Amino acid sequence: MIKFLDLHKINLPYQTAFQEKMQQFLDKGWFVLGDEVKTFERDFAQYCGAKYCIGVGNGLDAMVLIFKGYIQLGKLQKGDEVIVPANTYIASILAILQADLVPVLVEPKLETYNLNPDLIAKRITSKTKAILAVHLYGQLAEMDKINSIAKQHNLLVVEDAAQAHGAAMNYESQITNYELRKSGNLSNAAAFSFYPAKNLGSLGDAGGITTNDADLAKVIFALRNYGSEQKYYNEFIGINSRLDELQAAFLNVKLPHLDTENQKRKAIVKRYVAEIKNDKITLPYWNGSNNHVFHLFVIRTQNREDLQDYLKQKNIETLIHYPIPSHQQKALAQWNSLSFPITEKIHREVLSLPLSPVMTEEEVTSVIQILNQY
Ligand SMILES: *Cc1c(COP(=O)(O)O)cnc(C)c1O
């Protein structure tokens, strides 16, 4: 059986280090917002090239807290519109709703699965105040174009970087001509998830925010902790969404290996791209650069159920990211009559192949051969 993702195997190399962290944690007896959280916040900010990182409970809260932070700073108001790709995991849209803002859905490009920048301008109204760019499946959204539209219309840009730890692009800079910038440093603020299955995954729920905005960072440090900077003094109506100390300790073990693991994903993808040859399968678009960290390898095919069944019979596990678009979910009944044909087509046709840093060459070969025989 070739598993879609073997989380046990992924974490196996780190078990001894995790156990040492656990023992230190017990010996210290400091369980909430301790040194491990501080260390992770410092190191992850540095990794992304951002000035600040704020550790929070999960990726959804990270996005909610960015929006709530901007509301607190007066840069956003309840009822403001936020542009968001229609083709995303529902968390992106829920975050906007939970901050009492209004999501405005925009179609993706079929090839990249990511937000189509050319369609943003005509959805901008006097109420539009922000764009939430999602780096779906690990591939950076077109941040040059998105940031330039935002600048023209005076909008904030937020990244949903939950699937794109370490993805990097050449970004036009005023100082040098171009500089390499990572997700988390391509907008006003970025949200990360460290859910176990992500490229940088903890052993439970965890999330983080990166930003270069000192005012925003200060507000979010308080908002995640009851709106309090000093214990029992509450400046804001906050929430309780702190990065767990133990999860931070595990993340501190894994962060130094993130680039190596992303490279392993890339090596597998290079084989998939070069060796999968089947007219019934459309491979994902990739320009070959580091702008994609392949959280997922998502192909398209006309008769998805048939292909998925075939692979299952051959003992290859696949998943669908995602089977139902957000605007067709029961939870968002008010949008069920809307039509987003490209998003719907993607949701009908996508299938995610097994991909992880611990897949063996033999497993990769076998996936390729079986797909080519389909
Ligand atoms: C995983 C994910 C989230 C949410 O992260 P959680 O930690 O599960 O809350 C948000 N957006 C995208 C694109 C994700 O993949």
XYZ file of C-alpha atoms and ligand atoms in Angstrom:
389
model
C 0.000 0.000 0.000
C 1.405 3.417 -0.960
C -0.027 5.821 1.556
C -1.023 9.317 0.564
C 0.914 10.670 3.525
C 2.655 8.688 6.259
C 2.778 11.059 9.227
C 4.323 8.427 11.479
C 7.219 7.930 9.092
C 7.621 11.671 8.535
C 8.097 12.238 12.278
C 10.150 9.115 12.984
C 13.581 10.758 12.433
C 12.726 13.369 15.059
C 11.424 11.050 17.783
C 14.495 11.120 19.999
C 14.693 14.909 19.786
C 10.965 15.151 20.559
C 11.416 12.937 23.604
C 14.270 15.115 24.849
C 12.107 18.208 24.382
C 9.282 16.520 26.282
C 11.592 15.730 29.201
C 12.922 19.313 29.281
C 9.345 20.559 29.183
C 8.379 18.416 32.181
C 11.527 19.361 34.092
C 10.960 23.054 33.521
C 7.288 23.090 34.466
C 6.526 26.179 32.349
C 3.592 25.154 30.173
C 2.201 28.233 28.401
C 4.011 30.950 26.362
C 7.490 29.959 27.455
C 10.930 29.932 25.861
C 10.033 27.408 23.154
C 7.315 29.720 21.795
C 9.692 32.706 21.932
C 12.437 30.748 20.163
C 10.089 29.554 17.447
C 8.700 33.045 16.902
C 12.234 34.426 16.525
C 13.461 31.630 14.240
C 10.389 31.384 12.023
C 10.324 35.160 11.499
C 13.988 34.951 10.516
C 13.327 31.972 8.246
C 10.641 33.912 6.381
C 12.677 37.113 6.322
C 9.969 38.915 8.281
C 10.467 41.114 11.333
C 7.850 39.482 13.555
C 6.232 36.130 14.080
C 3.353 35.621 16.484
C 2.615 32.010 17.421
C -1.078 31.163 17.602
C -3.342 28.144 18.012
C -3.906 27.218 14.345
C -3.969 28.553 10.798
C -7.583 29.655 10.831
C -7.045 31.748 13.965
C -3.912 33.208 12.389
C -5.986 34.683 9.564
C -8.814 35.780 11.867
C -6.298 37.522 14.138
C -4.694 39.405 11.228
C -8.094 40.775 10.232
C -9.090 41.528 13.820
C -5.747 43.243 14.336
C -6.342 45.529 11.378
C -9.854 46.277 12.641
C -8.357 47.203 16.007
C -5.852 49.485 14.257
C -8.663 51.156 12.297
C -7.312 49.950 8.945
C -10.323 47.687 8.388
C -13.921 48.074 9.495
C -16.705 45.574 9.961
C -18.485 45.111 6.627
C -15.416 45.862 4.486
C -14.951 43.623 1.459
C -12.018 41.252 1.095
C -11.115 39.708 -2.279
C -10.431 35.977 -1.908
C -10.012 33.167 -4.450
C -13.153 31.088 -4.949
C -10.788 28.132 -5.288
C -9.395 27.711 -1.807
C -9.769 25.667 1.326
C -12.830 26.993 3.165
C -10.688 28.280 6.070
C -9.658 31.329 4.015
C -13.292 32.324 3.580
C -14.341 31.456 7.136
C -11.585 33.709 8.517
C -12.995 36.694 6.634
C -16.508 35.925 7.878
C -15.365 35.419 11.457
C -13.789 38.874 11.454
C -17.181 40.341 10.333
C -15.794 41.184 6.913
C -17.341 40.319 3.547
C -15.614 37.777 1.259
C -15.734 38.610 -2.460
C -14.943 35.463 -4.421
C -12.772 35.671 -7.546
C -12.011 32.874 -9.996
C -8.567 31.229 -10.242
C -6.510 30.440 -13.323
C -7.216 26.884 -14.405
C -3.499 26.150 -14.936
C -2.109 27.384 -11.626
C -5.248 26.843 -9.507
C -4.360 30.232 -7.933
C -6.184 33.576 -7.916
C -6.349 35.215 -11.359
C -4.990 38.760 -10.841
C -6.598 39.958 -14.089
C -10.050 39.430 -12.592
C -9.469 41.355 -9.372
C -9.860 44.952 -10.597
C -13.458 44.569 -11.759
C -14.514 43.179 -8.384
C -13.131 46.149 -6.471
C -15.761 48.509 -5.012
C -15.550 51.440 -2.616
C -15.896 48.879 0.202
C -12.979 46.692 -0.882
C -10.154 47.063 1.599
C -8.044 43.915 1.338
C -6.981 40.951 -0.778
C -6.424 37.546 0.807
C -3.993 35.755 -1.510
C -3.806 31.989 -1.040
C -0.660 30.066 -2.045
C -2.696 27.006 -2.933
C -1.080 23.562 -2.876
C 2.245 25.262 -2.054
C 2.554 27.481 -5.137
C 2.908 31.208 -4.573
C 0.084 33.369 -5.848
C 1.148 36.017 -8.382
C 2.249 38.405 -5.652
C 3.905 40.999 -7.926
C 0.643 41.591 -9.754
C -1.535 41.301 -6.656
C 0.588 43.769 -4.692
C 0.627 46.238 -7.552
C -3.188 46.134 -7.858
C -3.404 46.578 -4.104
C -1.081 49.567 -4.195
C -3.145 51.208 -6.946
C -6.359 50.786 -4.953
C -4.878 51.254 -1.491
C -5.730 47.751 -0.296
C -4.106 45.578 2.324
C -2.712 42.238 1.177
C -2.760 39.176 3.416
C -1.243 35.792 2.539
C -2.852 32.493 3.420
C 0.506 30.696 3.492
C -0.812 27.596 5.273
C 0.417 25.354 2.436
C 3.523 27.244 1.362
C 6.226 27.275 4.075
C 9.480 28.154 2.338
C 8.132 28.957 -1.141
C 10.221 31.792 -2.592
C 10.189 34.159 -5.555
C 12.290 36.905 -7.089
C 10.589 40.036 -5.944
C 11.206 43.498 -7.343
C 12.893 45.572 -4.697
C 13.773 49.249 -4.426
C 17.184 48.527 -2.984
C 18.468 45.786 -5.244
C 16.840 45.021 -8.577
C 15.393 41.758 -7.448
C 15.588 39.930 -4.170
C 14.534 36.456 -3.193
C 11.555 36.639 -0.871
C 9.700 33.872 0.879
C 6.037 33.373 1.650
C 5.354 35.235 4.857
C 7.258 38.251 3.560
C 5.284 39.029 0.401
C 2.400 41.063 1.815
C 1.291 43.087 4.839
C 0.826 39.963 6.941
C 0.778 36.210 6.417
C -0.976 33.333 8.141
C 0.639 29.914 8.541
C -0.732 26.614 9.752
C 1.503 23.993 11.359
C -1.190 21.318 11.300
C 0.595 17.918 11.226
C 0.102 17.349 7.479
C 1.560 20.701 6.372
C 5.128 21.034 5.025
C 6.162 22.241 8.481
C 3.860 20.261 10.746
C 3.634 19.996 14.509
C 2.163 17.048 16.403
C -1.162 18.745 16.910
C -2.719 22.092 16.072
C -0.502 25.143 15.746
C -0.291 28.309 13.674
C 1.596 31.539 13.238
C 1.514 35.019 11.748
C 4.421 36.827 10.130
C 4.548 40.543 9.415
C 6.917 43.497 9.148
C 4.267 45.794 10.672
C 5.263 46.583 14.269
C 1.840 48.019 15.171
C 0.016 44.978 13.850
C 2.391 42.586 15.605
C 1.906 44.384 18.924
C -1.889 44.206 18.667
C -1.882 40.530 17.648
C 0.506 39.550 20.476
C -2.215 40.906 22.768
C -5.261 39.697 20.815
C -4.138 36.050 20.862
C -3.924 36.256 24.668
C -7.260 37.757 25.769
C -6.334 41.178 24.417
C -3.863 41.529 27.223
C -0.221 42.613 27.174
C 0.108 42.653 30.905
C -1.617 39.904 32.842
C -5.118 40.907 34.009
C -4.993 44.229 32.135
C -7.115 43.927 28.981
C -6.762 46.514 26.246
C -8.721 44.705 23.536
C -11.473 42.130 23.214
C -9.141 39.283 22.439
C -9.372 35.523 22.100
C -7.384 32.643 23.550
C -5.293 31.301 20.690
C -1.731 30.900 21.906
C 0.804 28.658 20.218
C 1.116 25.677 22.553
C 4.518 25.499 24.251
C 4.980 21.796 23.523
C 3.992 22.196 19.856
C 6.487 25.062 19.623
C 9.168 22.764 21.047
C 8.420 20.152 18.373
C 8.426 22.834 15.673
C 11.830 24.036 16.895
C 13.118 20.518 16.249
C 11.666 20.414 12.726
C 12.196 23.955 11.400
C 15.928 23.455 10.616
C 14.943 20.531 8.337
C 12.166 22.279 6.423
C 14.306 23.215 3.405
C 15.703 19.688 3.120
C 12.210 18.225 3.278
C 10.953 20.679 0.657
C 13.892 19.639 -1.558
C 12.873 16.001 -1.189
C 9.358 16.866 -2.278
C 10.786 18.700 -5.276
C 12.962 15.739 -6.296
C 9.857 13.524 -6.380
C 7.922 16.153 -8.319
C 10.709 16.351 -10.903
C 10.271 12.641 -11.522
C 6.477 12.903 -11.646
C 6.680 15.759 -14.153
C 9.276 14.054 -16.351
C 7.911 10.519 -16.259
C 4.117 10.631 -15.985
C 2.931 10.373 -19.570
C -0.769 9.835 -20.005
C -3.143 11.847 -22.199
C -5.908 11.409 -19.650
C -3.903 13.254 -17.018
C -3.105 16.966 -16.819
C -0.056 17.638 -14.668
C 0.079 20.726 -12.450
C 1.673 23.871 -13.860
C 5.107 24.604 -12.427
C 7.736 27.027 -13.705
C 10.513 24.917 -12.195
C 11.529 27.529 -9.613
C 11.307 27.526 -5.835
C 7.972 29.355 -5.972
C 6.286 25.982 -5.389
C 6.979 23.794 -2.350
C 4.472 21.133 -3.434
C 2.431 20.743 -0.308
C 0.298 18.738 -2.717
C 0.827 17.330 -6.220
C -2.551 17.900 -7.812
C -3.369 16.476 -11.238
C -6.578 16.867 -13.224
C -8.506 14.203 -15.080
C -11.941 14.031 -16.716
C -13.127 10.888 -15.007
C -11.712 11.333 -11.559
C -13.702 8.664 -9.724
C -12.582 6.095 -12.261
C -8.912 7.028 -11.872
C -9.162 7.124 -8.096
C -10.788 3.665 -8.019
C -8.157 2.300 -10.386
C -5.341 3.598 -8.176
C -7.049 2.251 -5.080
C -7.206 -1.210 -6.656
C -3.489 -0.898 -7.309
C -2.952 0.021 -3.643
C -2.231 3.689 -4.216
C -4.010 6.051 -1.886
C -5.070 9.440 -3.289
C -7.123 12.308 -1.862
C -9.245 15.096 -3.301
C -8.388 18.697 -2.386
C -11.196 19.648 -2.395
C -14.386 17.849 -3.431
C -16.874 20.720 -2.902
C -16.167 24.405 -3.583
C -16.821 26.746 -0.665
C -19.667 28.532 -2.466
C -21.512 25.215 -2.811
C -21.151 24.171 0.829
C -24.271 23.943 2.993
C -22.636 26.258 5.522
C -22.567 29.024 2.908
C -26.109 28.538 1.606
C -26.384 32.222 0.660
C -23.842 31.597 -2.130
C -25.115 28.250 -3.399
C -26.730 29.827 -6.477
C -23.536 31.633 -7.513
C -21.558 30.265 -10.427
C -17.761 29.983 -10.589
C -17.214 27.666 -13.567
C -13.404 27.405 -13.327
C -13.498 26.744 -9.604
C -16.219 24.129 -10.134
C -14.272 22.447 -12.928
C -11.180 22.265 -10.705
C -13.198 20.747 -7.879
C -14.649 18.135 -10.259
C -11.327 17.114 -11.814
C -8.536 17.350 -9.240
C -6.818 14.414 -7.610
C -3.832 14.604 -5.247
C -1.124 11.971 -5.723
C 0.980 10.605 -2.866
C 3.806 13.029 -2.129
C 5.923 13.413 0.961
C 9.582 13.680 1.969
C 9.571 10.030 3.084
C 8.354 8.416 -0.138
C 10.886 5.933 -1.487
C 12.200 5.850 -5.075
C 10.421 2.510 -5.537
C 7.111 4.010 -4.439
C 7.535 6.939 -6.810
C 8.428 4.591 -9.664
C 5.419 2.462 -8.929
C 3.009 5.443 -8.880
C 4.420 6.601 -12.234
C 4.199 3.157 -13.854
C 0.683 2.510 -12.666
C -0.483 5.931 -13.842
C 1.119 5.387 -17.251
C -0.710 2.077 -17.572
C -4.095 3.690 -16.901
C -4.639 24.039 6.582
C -5.123 25.297 5.961
C -5.698 26.327 6.709
C -6.077 26.199 8.129
O -5.134 25.783 9.014
P -5.560 25.087 10.402
O -4.298 25.069 11.163
O -6.097 23.754 10.077
O -6.591 25.975 11.030
C -6.003 27.500 6.067
N -5.824 27.669 4.749
C -5.305 26.695 3.995
C -5.102 26.953 2.538
C -4.957 25.472 4.563
O -4.462 24.499 3.794
